[in-house]
Short mmCIF file of N, CA and C in Angstrom, two decimals:
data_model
loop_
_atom_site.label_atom_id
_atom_site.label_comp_id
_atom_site.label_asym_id
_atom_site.label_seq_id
_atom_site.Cartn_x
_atom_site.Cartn_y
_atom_site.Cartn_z
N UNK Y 1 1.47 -13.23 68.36
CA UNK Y 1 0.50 -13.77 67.42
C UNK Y 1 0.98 -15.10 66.86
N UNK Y 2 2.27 -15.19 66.26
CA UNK Y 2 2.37 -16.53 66.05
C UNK Y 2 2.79 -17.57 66.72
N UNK Y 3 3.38 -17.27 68.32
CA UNK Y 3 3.37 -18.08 68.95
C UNK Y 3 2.08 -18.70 69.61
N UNK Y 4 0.78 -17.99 69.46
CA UNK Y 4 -0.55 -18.65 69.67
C UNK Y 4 -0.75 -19.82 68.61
N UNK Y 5 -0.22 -18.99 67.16
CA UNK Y 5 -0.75 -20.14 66.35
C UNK Y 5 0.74 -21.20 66.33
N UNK Y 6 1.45 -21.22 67.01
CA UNK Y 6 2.59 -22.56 66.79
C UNK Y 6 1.66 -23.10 68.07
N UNK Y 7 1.05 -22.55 69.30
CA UNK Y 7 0.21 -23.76 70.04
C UNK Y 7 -0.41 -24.07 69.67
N UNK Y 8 -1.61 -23.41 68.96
CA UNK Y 8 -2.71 -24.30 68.33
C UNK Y 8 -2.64 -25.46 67.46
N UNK Y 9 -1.29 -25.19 66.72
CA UNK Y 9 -0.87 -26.19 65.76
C UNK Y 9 -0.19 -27.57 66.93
N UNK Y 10 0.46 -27.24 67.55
CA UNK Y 10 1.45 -27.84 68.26
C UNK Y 10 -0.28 -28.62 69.33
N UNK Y 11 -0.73 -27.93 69.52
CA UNK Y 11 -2.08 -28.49 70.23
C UNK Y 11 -3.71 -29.51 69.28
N UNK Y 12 -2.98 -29.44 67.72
CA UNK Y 12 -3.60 -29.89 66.99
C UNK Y 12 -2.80 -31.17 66.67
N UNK Y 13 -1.70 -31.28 66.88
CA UNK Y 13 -0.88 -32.36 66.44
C UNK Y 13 -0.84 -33.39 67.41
N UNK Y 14 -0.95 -32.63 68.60
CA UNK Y 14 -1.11 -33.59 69.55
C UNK Y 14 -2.34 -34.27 69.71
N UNK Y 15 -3.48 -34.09 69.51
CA UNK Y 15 -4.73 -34.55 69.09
C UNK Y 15 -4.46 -35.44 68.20
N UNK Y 16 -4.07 -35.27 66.79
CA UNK Y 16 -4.16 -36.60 65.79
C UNK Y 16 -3.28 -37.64 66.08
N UNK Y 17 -1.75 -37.29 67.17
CA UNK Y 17 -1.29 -38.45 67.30
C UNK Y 17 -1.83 -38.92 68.11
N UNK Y 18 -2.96 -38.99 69.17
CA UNK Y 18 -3.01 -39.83 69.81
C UNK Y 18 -4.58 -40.09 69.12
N UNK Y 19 -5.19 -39.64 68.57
CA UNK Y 19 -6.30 -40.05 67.55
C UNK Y 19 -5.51 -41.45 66.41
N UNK Y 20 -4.69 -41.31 66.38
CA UNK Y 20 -3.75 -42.30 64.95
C UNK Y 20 -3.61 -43.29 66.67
N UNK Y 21 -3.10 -43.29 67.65
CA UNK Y 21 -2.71 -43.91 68.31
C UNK Y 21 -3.68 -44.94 68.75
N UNK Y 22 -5.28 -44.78 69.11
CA UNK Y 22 -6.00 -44.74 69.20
C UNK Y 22 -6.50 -46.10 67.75
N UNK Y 23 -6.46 -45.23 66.82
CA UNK Y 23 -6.59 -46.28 65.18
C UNK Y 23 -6.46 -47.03 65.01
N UNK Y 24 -4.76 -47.11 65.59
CA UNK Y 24 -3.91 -48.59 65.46
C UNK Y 24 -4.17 -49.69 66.37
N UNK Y 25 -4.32 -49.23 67.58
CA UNK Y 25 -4.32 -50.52 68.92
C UNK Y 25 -6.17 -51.30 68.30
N UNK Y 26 -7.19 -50.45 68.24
CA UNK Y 26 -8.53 -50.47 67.67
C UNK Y 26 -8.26 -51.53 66.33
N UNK Y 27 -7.20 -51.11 65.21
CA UNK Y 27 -7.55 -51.63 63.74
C UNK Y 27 -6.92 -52.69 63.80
N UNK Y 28 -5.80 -53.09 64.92
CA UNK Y 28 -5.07 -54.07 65.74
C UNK Y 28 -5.63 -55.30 65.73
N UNK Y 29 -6.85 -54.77 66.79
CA UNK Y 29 -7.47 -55.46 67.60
C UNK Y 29 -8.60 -56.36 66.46
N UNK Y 30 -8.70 -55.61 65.31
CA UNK Y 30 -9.75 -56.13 64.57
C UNK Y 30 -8.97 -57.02 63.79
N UNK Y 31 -8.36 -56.65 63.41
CA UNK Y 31 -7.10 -57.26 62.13
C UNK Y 31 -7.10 -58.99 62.69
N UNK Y 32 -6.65 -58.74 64.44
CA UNK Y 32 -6.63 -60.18 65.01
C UNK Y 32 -7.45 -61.08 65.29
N UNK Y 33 -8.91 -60.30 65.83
CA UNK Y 33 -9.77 -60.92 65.32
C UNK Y 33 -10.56 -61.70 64.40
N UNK Y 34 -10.30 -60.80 63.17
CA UNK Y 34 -11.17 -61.29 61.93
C UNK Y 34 -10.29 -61.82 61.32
N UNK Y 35 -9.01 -61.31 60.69
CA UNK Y 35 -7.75 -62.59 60.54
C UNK Y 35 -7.31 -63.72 60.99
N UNK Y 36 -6.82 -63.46 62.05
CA UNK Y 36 -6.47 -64.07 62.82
C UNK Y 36 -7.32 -65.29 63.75
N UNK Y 37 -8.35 -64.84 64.58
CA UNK Y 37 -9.26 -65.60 65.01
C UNK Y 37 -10.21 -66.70 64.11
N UNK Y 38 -10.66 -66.02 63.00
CA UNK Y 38 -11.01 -66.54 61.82
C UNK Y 38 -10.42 -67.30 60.62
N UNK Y 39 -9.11 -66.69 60.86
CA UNK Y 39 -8.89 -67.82 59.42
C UNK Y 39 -7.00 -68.57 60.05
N UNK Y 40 -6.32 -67.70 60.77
CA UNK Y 40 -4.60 -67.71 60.83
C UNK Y 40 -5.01 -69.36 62.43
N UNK Y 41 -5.52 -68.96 63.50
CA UNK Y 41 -6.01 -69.87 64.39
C UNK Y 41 -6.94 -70.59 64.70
N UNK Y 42 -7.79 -70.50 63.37
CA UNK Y 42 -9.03 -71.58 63.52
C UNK Y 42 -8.95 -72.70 63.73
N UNK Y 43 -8.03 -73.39 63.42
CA UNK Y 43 -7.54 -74.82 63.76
C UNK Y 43 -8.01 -75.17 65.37
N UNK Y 44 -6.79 -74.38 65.92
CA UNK Y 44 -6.85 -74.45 67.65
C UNK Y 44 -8.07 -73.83 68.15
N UNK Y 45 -8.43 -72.71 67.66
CA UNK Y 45 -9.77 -72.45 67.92
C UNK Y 45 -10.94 -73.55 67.76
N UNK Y 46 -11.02 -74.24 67.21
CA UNK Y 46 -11.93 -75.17 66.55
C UNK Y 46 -12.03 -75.66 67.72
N UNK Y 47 -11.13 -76.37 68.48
CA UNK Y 47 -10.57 -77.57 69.40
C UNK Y 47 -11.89 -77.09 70.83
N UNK Y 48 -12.33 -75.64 70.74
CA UNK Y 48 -13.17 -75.08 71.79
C UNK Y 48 -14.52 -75.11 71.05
N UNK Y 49 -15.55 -75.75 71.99
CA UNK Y 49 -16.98 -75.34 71.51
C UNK Y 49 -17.49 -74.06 72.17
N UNK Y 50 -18.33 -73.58 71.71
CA UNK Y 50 -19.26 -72.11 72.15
C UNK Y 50 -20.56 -72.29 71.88
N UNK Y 51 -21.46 -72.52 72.58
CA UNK Y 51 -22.82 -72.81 71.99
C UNK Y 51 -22.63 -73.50 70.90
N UNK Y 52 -22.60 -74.82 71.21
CA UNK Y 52 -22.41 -76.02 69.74
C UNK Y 52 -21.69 -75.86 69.01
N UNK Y 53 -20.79 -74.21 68.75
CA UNK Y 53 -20.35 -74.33 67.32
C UNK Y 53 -18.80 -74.30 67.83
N UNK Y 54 -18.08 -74.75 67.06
CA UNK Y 54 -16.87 -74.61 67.25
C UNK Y 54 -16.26 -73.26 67.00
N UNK Y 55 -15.06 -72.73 68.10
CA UNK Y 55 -14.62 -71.24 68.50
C UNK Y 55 -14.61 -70.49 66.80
N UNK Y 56 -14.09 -71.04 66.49
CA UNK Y 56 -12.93 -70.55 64.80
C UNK Y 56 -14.03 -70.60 64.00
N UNK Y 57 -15.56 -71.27 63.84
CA UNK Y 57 -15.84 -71.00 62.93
C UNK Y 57 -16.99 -69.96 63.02
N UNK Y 58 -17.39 -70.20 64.87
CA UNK Y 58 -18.26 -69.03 65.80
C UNK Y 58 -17.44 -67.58 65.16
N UNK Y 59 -16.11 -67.06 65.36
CA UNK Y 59 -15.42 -65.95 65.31
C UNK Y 59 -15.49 -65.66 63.58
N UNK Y 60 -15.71 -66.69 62.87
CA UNK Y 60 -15.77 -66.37 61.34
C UNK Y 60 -16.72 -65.79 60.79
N UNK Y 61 -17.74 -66.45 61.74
CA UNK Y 61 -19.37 -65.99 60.96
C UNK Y 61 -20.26 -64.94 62.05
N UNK Y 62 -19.72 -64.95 63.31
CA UNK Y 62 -20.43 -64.04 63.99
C UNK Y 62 -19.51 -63.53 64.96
N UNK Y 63 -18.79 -63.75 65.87
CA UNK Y 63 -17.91 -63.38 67.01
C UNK Y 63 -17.15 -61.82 66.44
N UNK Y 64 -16.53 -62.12 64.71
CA UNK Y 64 -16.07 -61.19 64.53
C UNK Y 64 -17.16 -59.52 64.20
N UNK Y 65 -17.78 -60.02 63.75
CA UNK Y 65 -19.32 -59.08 64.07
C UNK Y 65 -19.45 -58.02 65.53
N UNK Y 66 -19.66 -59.33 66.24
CA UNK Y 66 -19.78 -58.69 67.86
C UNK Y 66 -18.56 -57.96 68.02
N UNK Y 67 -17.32 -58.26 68.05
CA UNK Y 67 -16.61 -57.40 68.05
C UNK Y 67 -16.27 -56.15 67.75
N UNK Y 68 -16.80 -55.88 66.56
CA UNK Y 68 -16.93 -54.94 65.48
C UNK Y 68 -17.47 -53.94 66.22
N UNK Y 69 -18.65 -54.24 66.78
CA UNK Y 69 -19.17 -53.49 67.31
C UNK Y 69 -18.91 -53.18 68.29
N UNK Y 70 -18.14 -53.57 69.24
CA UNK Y 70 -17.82 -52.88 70.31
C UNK Y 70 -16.69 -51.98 70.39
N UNK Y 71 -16.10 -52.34 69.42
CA UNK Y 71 -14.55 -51.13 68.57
C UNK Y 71 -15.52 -49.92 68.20
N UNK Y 72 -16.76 -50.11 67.82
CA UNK Y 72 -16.85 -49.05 67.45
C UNK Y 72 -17.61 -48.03 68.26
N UNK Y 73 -18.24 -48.68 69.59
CA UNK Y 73 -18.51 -47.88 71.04
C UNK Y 73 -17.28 -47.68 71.74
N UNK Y 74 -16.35 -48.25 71.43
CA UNK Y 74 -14.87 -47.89 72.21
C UNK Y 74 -14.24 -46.85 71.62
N UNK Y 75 -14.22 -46.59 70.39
CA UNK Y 75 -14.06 -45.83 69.39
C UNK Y 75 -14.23 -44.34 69.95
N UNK Y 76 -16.00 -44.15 70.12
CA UNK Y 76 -16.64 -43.61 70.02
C UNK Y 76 -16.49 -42.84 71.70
N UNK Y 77 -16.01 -43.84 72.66
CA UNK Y 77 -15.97 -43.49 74.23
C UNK Y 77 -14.63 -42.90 73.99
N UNK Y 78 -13.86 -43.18 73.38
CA UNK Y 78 -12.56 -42.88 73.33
C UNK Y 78 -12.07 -41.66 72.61
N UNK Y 79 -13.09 -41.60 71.25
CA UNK Y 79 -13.30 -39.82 70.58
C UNK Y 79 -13.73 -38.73 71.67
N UNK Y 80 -14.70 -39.50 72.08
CA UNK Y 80 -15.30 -38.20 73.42
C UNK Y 80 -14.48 -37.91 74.32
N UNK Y 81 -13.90 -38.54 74.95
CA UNK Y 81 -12.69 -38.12 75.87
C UNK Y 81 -12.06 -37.53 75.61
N UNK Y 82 -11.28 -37.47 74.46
CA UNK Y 82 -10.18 -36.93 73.40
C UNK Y 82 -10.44 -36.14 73.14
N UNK Y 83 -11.90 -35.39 72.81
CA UNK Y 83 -12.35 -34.35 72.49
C UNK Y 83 -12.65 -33.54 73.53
N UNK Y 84 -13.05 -33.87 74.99
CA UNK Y 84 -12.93 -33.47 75.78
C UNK Y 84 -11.14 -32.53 76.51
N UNK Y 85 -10.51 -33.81 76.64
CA UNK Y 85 -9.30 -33.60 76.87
C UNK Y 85 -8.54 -32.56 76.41
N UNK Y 86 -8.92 -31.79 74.79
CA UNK Y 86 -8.48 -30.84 73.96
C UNK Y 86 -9.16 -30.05 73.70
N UNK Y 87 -10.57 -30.12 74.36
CA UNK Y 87 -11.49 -29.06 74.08
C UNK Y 87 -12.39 -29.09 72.61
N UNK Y 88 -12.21 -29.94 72.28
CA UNK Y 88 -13.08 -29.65 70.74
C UNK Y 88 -14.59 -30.70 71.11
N UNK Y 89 -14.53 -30.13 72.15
CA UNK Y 89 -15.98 -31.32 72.53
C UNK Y 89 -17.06 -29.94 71.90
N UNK Y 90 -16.86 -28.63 71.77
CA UNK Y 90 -17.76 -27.92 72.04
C UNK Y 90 -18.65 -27.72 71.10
#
């Protein structure tokens, strides 16, 4: 009996670390974007046009947007798997 529940636990832990694993590369990816792209490299960014506007100030007011949203269908492709993978899809 309690070696079922040290797997379930031991099978629950393994789920959130790679759910946290998952968080970080994702909250990463945004951090560099909207920081970074927007305010830390706008300079050099600038130096590129994108539809008239220059890169750094495109990524400030909209690029980081678009992004946003696709973290959060990646997110979302990436919960389902995970949930798959461990069974809690059900």
């Amino acid at each position: 009996m309690k070696n079922s529940k040290q797997k379930k636990q031991a099978h629950a832990t393994a789920y959130w670390k790679e759910n946290l694993r998952y968080l970080i590369i994702l909250l990463s990816v945004w951090f560099i974007v909207s920081y970074g792209a927007g305010i830390l490299f706008k300079d050099i960014l600038n130096e590129i046009k994108l539809g008239g506007f220059k890169l750094g100030f495109w990524f400030a007011q909209q690029g980081s947007i678009y992004i946003f949203i696709i973290l959060i269908f990646v997110y979302v492709r990436l919960m389902n798997k995970l949930d798959k993978k461990y069974g809690y899809d059900k």
